């Protein structure tokens, strides 16, 4: 009954989340349902307060600064006009005849610099819509282009990306956000190139068949309004360069050179510098970049405090949703029946990279969340994967990169919150646009993941 309880709980979590029920409410209920079906009704309250809430709180303690700072940074990039300035510049340079590539690059640069998907979608969509309408390209391909640039190669593959997904494995494996840079770059290029080619060929065939932009009466766009008042491309790009550059500087130069022996003390968690340096580097880089934006654009702010507050509040729902999923996953992992699931996943392959990829993909798909699925997988199986990797001389950096890339495949199923939000911003439906989102954010990332696992298994970390 225990295994049935886990399967039923997971299935209901996925279905009800897709139906729009908030994960904050859903996750604890589904976790306790699994406990109840497993025959432990007397343990419902202790499981909720001592397992679910403890793990939820632990996740908040570890990652809240990244969620909050990332949201503030994105909001300031948006309100200062920097995000739109970068998008406008790329469209003008790439050319209107390469509309899909222009959108992919615009989204890629913004998200690689730490701007959130939602800010990017709101900033780039009006420009992309006007561009597609002008050249007669079907609007239904815009969500796929934004998805490709926003939550594929810059979220999981390219080294140093400040995406929360790229930071999550660091404390589990003692790695940093630049883990396996060569393999990550290869995987990222596969996603970007194949995804762009896919969308371009699909759009070209549709236009050849006589399909145009389409009639969309619910649009009210004026993407070029006040474009002359936007900051210059160079000034707009500087905060992004700061995040990337400072992240690398603190990761490889500053923090490795400090005496952090005090971290061994219990009040600091009895940890090591290698377990926290990756998080520290992103935190410091984002803080400096935020201060830079505020100062450089001082004359542009209508109300900078309002922007800071909006960014802060905007971080709360995403992190609490993810933390609730982590709490759910740890409740499931605490059940006796989970041993069966764990053994099945570990038994998929003797190669820990393959087993890890399966575990993260399955859980990311079930939860509809890259960060949530990966956090559940690593909190329950991460120590075992590290043990297996050390036993065969496999670099923890490979575990890091494979975990992150795996989180960005099955997470983009139809019930994924980012997919639903993106379609809402573009005012399109799953029926109109999801197939291309699926191809560029699920199938092609899987191809890149298999390539990276193969290369990593054959040649090791690079």
Coordinates of C-alpha atoms in Angstrom, one line a residue:
X1 CA 0.0 0.0 0.0
X2 CA 2.9 2.3 0.7
X3 CA 4.0 2.4 -2.9
X4 CA 0.4 2.8 -4.1
X5 CA 0.2 5.8 -1.8
X6 CA 3.3 7.4 -3.2
X7 CA 2.1 6.9 -6.8
X8 CA -1.4 8.2 -6.1
X9 CA 0.0 11.2 -4.2
X10 CA 2.4 12.1 -7.0
X11 CA -0.3 11.7 -9.6
X12 CA -2.7 13.9 -7.7
X13 CA 0.0 16.5 -7.1
X14 CA 0.7 16.7 -10.8
X15 CA -3.0 16.7 -11.9
X16 CA -4.3 19.2 -9.3
X17 CA -1.3 21.5 -9.8
X18 CA -2.2 21.5 -13.6
X19 CA -5.8 22.3 -12.6
X20 CA -4.6 25.4 -10.9
X21 CA -4.5 24.5 -7.2
X22 CA -1.7 26.3 -5.4
X23 CA 1.2 24.1 -4.4
X24 CA 1.5 25.8 -1.0
X25 CA -1.8 24.1 -0.1
X26 CA -1.5 21.1 -2.3
X27 CA 2.0 19.8 -1.3
X28 CA 1.4 19.2 2.4
X29 CA -2.0 17.6 1.8
X30 CA -0.6 15.2 -0.8
X31 CA 2.4 14.4 1.4
X32 CA 0.1 13.5 4.3
X33 CA -2.2 11.5 2.0
X34 CA 0.8 9.3 1.2
X35 CA 1.5 8.9 4.9
X36 CA -2.2 8.0 5.5
X37 CA -2.4 5.4 2.7
X38 CA 0.9 4.0 4.0
X39 CA -0.9 3.1 7.2
X40 CA 0.7 5.7 9.5
X41 CA -2.3 7.8 10.4
X42 CA -0.9 8.4 13.9
X43 CA 2.1 10.1 12.4
X44 CA 0.3 12.8 10.4
X45 CA 1.0 15.7 12.7
X46 CA 4.6 14.8 13.5
X47 CA 5.3 14.3 9.9
X48 CA 3.8 17.7 9.0
X49 CA 5.6 19.7 11.7
X50 CA 8.9 17.7 12.1
X51 CA 9.5 16.6 8.5
X52 CA 7.6 18.7 6.0
X53 CA 8.0 22.1 7.8
X54 CA 11.6 21.4 8.8
X55 CA 12.6 20.7 5.2
X56 CA 10.6 23.6 3.9
X57 CA 12.3 25.9 6.4
X58 CA 15.7 24.5 5.6
X59 CA 15.3 25.3 1.9
X60 CA 14.2 28.8 2.7
X61 CA 17.3 29.3 4.8
X62 CA 19.6 28.1 2.1
X63 CA 18.1 29.7 -1.0
X64 CA 15.9 32.7 -0.1
X65 CA 18.6 35.3 -0.7
X66 CA 19.1 34.1 -4.3
X67 CA 15.4 34.1 -5.0
X68 CA 14.9 37.6 -3.5
X69 CA 18.0 39.2 -5.0
X70 CA 17.3 37.6 -8.4
X71 CA 13.7 39.0 -8.4
X72 CA 14.9 42.5 -7.3
X73 CA 17.6 42.5 -10.0
X74 CA 15.1 41.5 -12.7
X75 CA 12.6 44.1 -11.5
X76 CA 15.2 46.9 -11.6
X77 CA 16.3 45.8 -15.1
X78 CA 12.7 46.0 -16.2
X79 CA 11.8 49.3 -14.6
X80 CA 15.0 51.0 -15.7
X81 CA 14.3 50.1 -19.3
X82 CA 17.5 48.0 -19.6
X83 CA 15.8 44.8 -20.5
X84 CA 13.9 46.4 -23.4
X85 CA 17.0 48.3 -24.5
X86 CA 18.9 45.1 -24.9
X87 CA 16.0 43.4 -26.8
X88 CA 15.7 46.4 -29.1
X89 CA 19.4 46.4 -29.9
X90 CA 19.6 42.7 -30.7
X91 CA 16.5 42.9 -33.0
X92 CA 18.1 45.8 -34.9
X93 CA 21.5 44.1 -35.2
X94 CA 20.3 40.6 -36.1
X95 CA 17.7 41.9 -38.5
X96 CA 14.0 41.6 -38.8
X97 CA 14.3 38.7 -41.3
X98 CA 15.8 36.6 -38.4
X99 CA 13.0 37.3 -36.0
X100 CA 13.2 33.9 -34.2
X101 CA 17.0 34.2 -33.7
X102 CA 16.6 37.8 -32.4
X103 CA 14.1 36.7 -29.8
X104 CA 16.2 33.7 -28.7
X105 CA 19.3 35.8 -28.3
X106 CA 17.5 38.6 -26.5
X107 CA 16.0 36.2 -24.0
X108 CA 19.3 34.3 -23.7
X109 CA 21.4 37.4 -22.9
X110 CA 18.8 38.7 -20.4
X111 CA 18.4 35.4 -18.5
X112 CA 22.1 34.6 -18.6
X113 CA 22.6 37.9 -16.8
X114 CA 20.1 37.0 -14.1
X115 CA 16.9 38.5 -15.3
X116 CA 13.9 36.3 -14.5
X117 CA 11.9 34.5 -17.1
X118 CA 8.8 36.5 -16.3
X119 CA 10.5 39.9 -16.7
X120 CA 12.1 38.7 -19.9
X121 CA 8.8 37.5 -21.3
X122 CA 7.0 40.7 -20.5
X123 CA 9.9 42.8 -22.0
X124 CA 10.5 40.8 -25.2
X125 CA 7.0 39.6 -26.1
X126 CA 5.7 43.0 -27.4
X127 CA 8.8 43.5 -29.5
X128 CA 8.6 40.0 -30.9
X129 CA 4.8 40.3 -31.6
X130 CA 5.3 43.5 -33.6
X131 CA 8.2 42.0 -35.5
X132 CA 6.3 38.8 -36.3
X133 CA 3.3 40.8 -37.4
X134 CA 5.4 43.0 -39.7
X135 CA 7.0 40.1 -41.5
X136 CA 3.9 37.9 -41.5
X137 CA 5.3 35.1 -39.3
X138 CA 2.7 33.1 -37.3
X139 CA 2.4 34.4 -33.8
X140 CA 2.1 30.9 -32.4
X141 CA 5.9 30.5 -32.6
X142 CA 6.7 33.3 -30.2
X143 CA 6.2 31.3 -27.0
X144 CA 8.6 28.6 -28.3
X145 CA 11.3 31.2 -29.1
X146 CA 10.9 32.9 -25.7
X147 CA 11.0 29.4 -24.0
X148 CA 14.2 28.5 -25.9
X149 CA 16.0 31.6 -24.9
X150 CA 14.7 31.8 -21.4
X151 CA 14.6 28.3 -19.8
X152 CA 16.9 26.0 -21.7
X153 CA 20.6 26.7 -22.4
X154 CA 20.9 29.7 -20.1
X155 CA 19.0 28.1 -17.2
X156 CA 20.8 24.7 -17.1
X157 CA 23.8 24.5 -19.3
X158 CA 26.0 27.5 -19.8
X159 CA 28.6 27.8 -17.0
X160 CA 28.2 30.5 -14.4
X161 CA 24.5 31.2 -15.1
X162 CA 23.0 32.7 -11.9
X163 CA 19.8 30.7 -12.4
X164 CA 18.6 29.2 -9.1
X165 CA 18.7 25.7 -10.8
X166 CA 22.4 26.1 -11.3
X167 CA 23.0 26.9 -7.7
X168 CA 21.0 24.1 -6.1
X169 CA 23.5 21.2 -6.5
X170 CA 26.4 23.3 -5.1
X171 CA 26.0 22.5 -1.4
X172 CA 25.2 18.8 -2.2
X173 CA 28.4 18.2 -4.2
X174 CA 30.7 21.0 -3.0
X175 CA 30.8 22.5 -6.5
X176 CA 30.0 26.0 -7.9
X177 CA 28.0 27.4 -10.8
X178 CA 30.9 27.0 -13.3
X179 CA 30.9 23.2 -12.8
X180 CA 31.9 21.3 -16.0
X181 CA 32.2 24.4 -18.1
X182 CA 33.2 22.7 -21.3
X183 CA 30.4 20.1 -21.2
X184 CA 27.9 22.7 -20.2
X185 CA 28.9 24.9 -23.1
X186 CA 28.5 22.0 -25.5
X187 CA 25.1 21.1 -24.1
X188 CA 24.0 24.7 -24.3
X189 CA 25.1 25.2 -27.9
X190 CA 23.2 22.0 -28.9
X191 CA 20.0 23.4 -27.3
X192 CA 20.4 26.8 -28.8
X193 CA 21.4 25.7 -32.3
X194 CA 18.9 22.8 -32.7
X195 CA 16.1 24.7 -31.1
X196 CA 16.6 27.7 -33.3
X197 CA 16.8 25.5 -36.4
X198 CA 13.6 23.7 -35.4
X199 CA 11.6 26.9 -34.9
X200 CA 13.0 28.5 -38.0
X201 CA 12.1 25.5 -40.2
X202 CA 8.6 25.1 -38.7
X203 CA 7.9 28.8 -39.2
X204 CA 9.2 28.7 -42.8
X205 CA 7.0 25.8 -43.6
X206 CA 4.0 27.4 -42.1
X207 CA 4.6 30.7 -44.0
X208 CA 5.1 28.7 -47.3
X209 CA 1.7 27.1 -46.7
X210 CA 0.1 30.5 -46.6
X211 CA -0.1 30.9 -42.8
X212 CA 0.4 34.5 -41.6
X213 CA 0.6 36.2 -38.2
X214 CA -3.1 35.5 -37.6
X215 CA -6.0 37.5 -36.3
X216 CA -5.5 38.3 -32.6
X217 CA -8.1 40.8 -31.4
X218 CA -7.0 40.7 -27.8
X219 CA -3.7 42.5 -28.4
X220 CA -3.0 46.0 -27.4
X221 CA 0.7 46.5 -28.2
X222 CA 2.9 49.5 -28.6
X223 CA 6.4 48.1 -28.2
X224 CA 8.3 51.1 -29.5
X225 CA 6.6 53.6 -27.1
X226 CA 9.3 55.8 -25.4
X227 CA 12.0 53.7 -27.0
X228 CA 14.1 56.8 -27.5
X229 CA 14.2 57.3 -23.8
X230 CA 15.7 53.8 -23.1
X231 CA 19.2 53.6 -21.8
X232 CA 22.0 52.8 -24.2
X233 CA 22.7 49.1 -25.0
X234 CA 26.1 49.3 -23.3
X235 CA 24.8 50.8 -20.1
X236 CA 21.9 48.3 -20.1
X237 CA 24.3 45.4 -20.6
X238 CA 26.7 46.4 -17.8
X239 CA 24.7 44.9 -14.9
X240 CA 24.6 41.6 -16.7
X241 CA 28.3 41.6 -17.3
X242 CA 28.8 42.5 -13.6
X243 CA 26.8 39.5 -12.5
X244 CA 28.7 37.1 -14.7
X245 CA 32.2 38.6 -14.1
X246 CA 31.9 39.1 -10.4
X247 CA 30.4 35.6 -9.9
X248 CA 33.5 34.2 -11.6
X249 CA 35.9 36.5 -9.7
X250 CA 34.5 35.5 -6.3
X251 CA 34.2 31.9 -7.2
X252 CA 37.8 31.4 -8.4
X253 CA 39.8 34.2 -6.9
X254 CA 38.4 35.9 -3.8
X255 CA 36.7 33.2 -1.7
X256 CA 39.3 30.4 -2.4
X257 CA 41.9 32.8 -0.9
X258 CA 40.2 33.6 2.4
X259 CA 40.6 31.7 5.7
X260 CA 37.2 30.2 6.3
X261 CA 38.2 27.8 9.1
X262 CA 35.5 29.4 11.3
X263 CA 32.9 27.6 9.2
X264 CA 33.7 24.4 11.0
X265 CA 32.1 25.8 14.2
X266 CA 28.6 24.5 14.9
X267 CA 27.0 28.0 14.9
X268 CA 28.0 28.3 11.2
X269 CA 26.7 24.9 10.4
X270 CA 29.9 22.9 10.7
X271 CA 30.4 23.1 7.0
X272 CA 33.2 23.8 4.5
X273 CA 33.9 26.8 2.2
X274 CA 33.5 24.6 -0.8
X275 CA 29.9 23.9 0.2
X276 CA 28.9 27.6 0.4
X277 CA 31.3 29.5 -1.9
X278 CA 29.1 29.0 -4.9
X279 CA 26.1 30.5 -3.2
X280 CA 28.1 33.3 -1.7
X281 CA 29.6 34.3 -5.1
X282 CA 26.2 34.7 -6.7
X283 CA 24.8 36.6 -3.7
X284 CA 27.6 39.1 -3.7
X285 CA 27.5 39.5 -7.5
X286 CA 23.8 40.2 -7.5
X287 CA 24.1 42.7 -4.6
X288 CA 26.8 44.7 -6.4
X289 CA 24.8 44.6 -9.7
X290 CA 21.7 45.8 -7.9
X291 CA 23.5 48.7 -6.4
X292 CA 25.0 49.5 -9.7
X293 CA 21.6 49.7 -11.4
X294 CA 20.2 51.9 -8.7
X295 CA 23.0 54.4 -8.9
X296 CA 23.6 54.5 -12.7
X297 CA 19.8 54.9 -13.4
X298 CA 19.1 57.2 -10.5
X299 CA 17.5 59.9 -12.7
X300 CA 15.2 57.3 -14.3
X301 CA 13.5 56.0 -11.2
X302 CA 9.9 57.1 -10.6
X303 CA 10.0 55.3 -7.3
X304 CA 13.0 53.1 -6.7
X305 CA 11.7 51.9 -3.3
X306 CA 8.5 50.7 -5.0
X307 CA 10.6 48.8 -7.5
X308 CA 12.7 47.2 -4.7
X309 CA 9.5 46.3 -2.8
X310 CA 7.9 44.8 -5.9
X311 CA 10.9 42.7 -6.6
X312 CA 11.1 41.5 -3.0
X313 CA 7.4 40.5 -2.9
X314 CA 7.7 38.9 -6.3
X315 CA 10.2 36.4 -4.9
X316 CA 8.0 35.1 -2.2
X317 CA 5.5 32.9 -4.2
X318 CA 8.2 31.2 -6.3
X319 CA 10.4 30.3 -3.4
X320 CA 7.6 29.1 -1.1
X321 CA 6.2 27.0 -4.0
X322 CA 9.6 25.3 -4.5
X323 CA 10.2 25.0 -0.7
X324 CA 6.8 23.3 -0.4
X325 CA 7.7 20.8 -3.1
X326 CA 11.0 20.1 -1.3
X327 CA 9.0 19.5 2.0
X328 CA 6.7 17.2 0.0
X329 CA 9.7 15.3 -1.4
X330 CA 11.3 14.7 1.9
X331 CA 8.1 13.4 3.4
X332 CA 7.9 10.9 0.6
X333 CA 11.6 10.0 1.1
X334 CA 10.9 9.4 4.8
X335 CA 8.3 6.7 4.1
X336 CA 9.4 3.0 4.3
X337 CA 7.9 2.4 0.8
X338 CA 10.3 4.9 -0.7
X339 CA 13.1 2.4 -0.4
X340 CA 11.5 0.5 -3.3
X341 CA 11.4 3.7 -5.4
X342 CA 14.9 4.6 -4.5
X343 CA 16.2 1.1 -5.4
X344 CA 14.4 1.2 -8.7
X345 CA 16.0 4.6 -9.6
X346 CA 19.5 3.6 -8.5
X347 CA 19.1 0.3 -10.3
X348 CA 18.5 2.0 -13.7
X349 CA 22.2 2.0 -14.4
X350 CA 25.5 1.4 -12.7
X351 CA 26.5 4.9 -14.0
X352 CA 25.4 7.4 -11.4
X353 CA 25.1 10.1 -14.1
X354 CA 22.3 8.1 -15.8
X355 CA 20.6 7.2 -12.6
X356 CA 20.7 10.9 -11.5
X357 CA 19.4 12.0 -14.8
X358 CA 16.4 9.7 -14.6
X359 CA 15.6 10.7 -11.0
X360 CA 15.8 14.4 -11.6
X361 CA 13.8 14.2 -14.8
X362 CA 11.0 12.1 -13.3
X363 CA 10.6 14.3 -10.2
X364 CA 10.9 17.6 -12.2
X365 CA 8.2 16.3 -14.5
X366 CA 5.9 15.2 -11.7
X367 CA 6.3 18.5 -9.8
X368 CA 6.3 20.7 -12.9
X369 CA 9.3 22.5 -11.5
X370 CA 13.0 22.2 -12.4
X371 CA 14.2 23.6 -9.0
X372 CA 11.6 21.6 -7.0
X373 CA 12.2 18.3 -8.8
X374 CA 16.0 18.6 -8.6
X375 CA 15.8 19.7 -4.9
X376 CA 13.7 16.6 -4.1
X377 CA 16.0 14.3 -6.0
X378 CA 19.3 15.6 -4.5
X379 CA 18.0 15.9 -0.9
X380 CA 17.0 12.3 -1.0
X381 CA 19.6 10.7 -3.3
X382 CA 22.4 13.3 -3.6
X383 CA 24.6 11.8 -1.0
X384 CA 24.3 8.4 -2.6
X385 CA 25.2 9.7 -6.0
X386 CA 28.3 11.5 -4.6
X387 CA 29.3 8.3 -2.9
X388 CA 29.0 6.3 -6.1
X389 CA 30.8 9.0 -8.1
X390 CA 33.7 9.1 -5.6
X391 CA 33.9 5.3 -5.7
X392 CA 34.5 5.3 -9.5
X393 CA 36.6 8.5 -9.7
X394 CA 33.8 10.6 -11.3
X395 CA 34.1 14.3 -10.8
X396 CA 31.3 15.9 -8.6
X397 CA 31.2 18.7 -11.3
X398 CA 29.8 16.1 -13.7
X399 CA 27.1 15.3 -11.2
X400 CA 26.3 19.0 -10.8
X401 CA 26.0 19.7 -14.5
X402 CA 24.0 16.5 -15.3
X403 CA 21.6 17.3 -12.4
X404 CA 21.0 20.8 -13.6
X405 CA 20.5 19.9 -17.2
X406 CA 18.2 17.0 -16.2
X407 CA 16.0 19.5 -14.3
X408 CA 15.4 21.4 -17.5
X409 CA 13.8 18.6 -19.6
X410 CA 10.6 17.1 -18.2
X411 CA 9.9 20.1 -16.1
X412 CA 8.4 21.8 -19.1
X413 CA 5.4 19.6 -19.4
X414 CA 1.9 21.2 -19.8
X415 CA 1.3 21.8 -16.1
X416 CA 4.6 23.7 -15.6
X417 CA 3.9 27.1 -14.1
X418 CA 6.4 28.9 -16.4
X419 CA 4.7 27.4 -19.5
X420 CA 1.3 28.4 -18.3
X421 CA 2.5 32.0 -17.5
X422 CA 4.3 32.3 -20.8
X423 CA 1.3 31.3 -22.8
X424 CA -0.8 33.7 -20.8
X425 CA 1.6 36.6 -21.5
X426 CA 1.5 35.8 -25.2
X427 CA -2.3 35.3 -25.1
X428 CA -2.1 31.9 -26.8
X429 CA -3.2 28.4 -25.8
X430 CA -1.5 25.1 -25.3
X431 CA -3.2 23.9 -28.5
X432 CA -1.7 26.7 -30.5
X433 CA 1.8 26.8 -29.2
X434 CA 2.7 24.0 -26.8
X435 CA 4.1 21.5 -29.3
X436 CA 7.0 23.8 -30.2
X437 CA 7.6 24.7 -26.6
X438 CA 7.8 20.9 -25.9
X439 CA 10.3 20.3 -28.7
X440 CA 12.7 23.1 -27.7
X441 CA 12.4 22.7 -23.9
X442 CA 12.0 19.0 -23.5
X443 CA 13.1 16.9 -26.5
X444 CA 16.1 19.0 -27.6
X445 CA 17.4 19.4 -24.0
X446 CA 17.1 15.6 -23.7
X447 CA 19.4 15.3 -26.7
X448 CA 21.8 17.7 -25.2
X449 CA 21.7 15.8 -21.9
X450 CA 22.4 12.5 -23.5
X451 CA 25.3 14.0 -25.3
X452 CA 26.8 15.5 -22.1
X453 CA 26.4 12.2 -20.2
X454 CA 28.1 10.3 -23.0
X455 CA 31.0 12.7 -23.3
X456 CA 31.4 12.9 -19.5
X457 CA 31.4 9.2 -19.1
X458 CA 34.0 8.8 -21.9
X459 CA 36.3 11.7 -21.3
X460 CA 35.5 12.8 -17.7
X461 CA 35.0 16.4 -16.6
X462 CA 36.1 19.4 -18.7

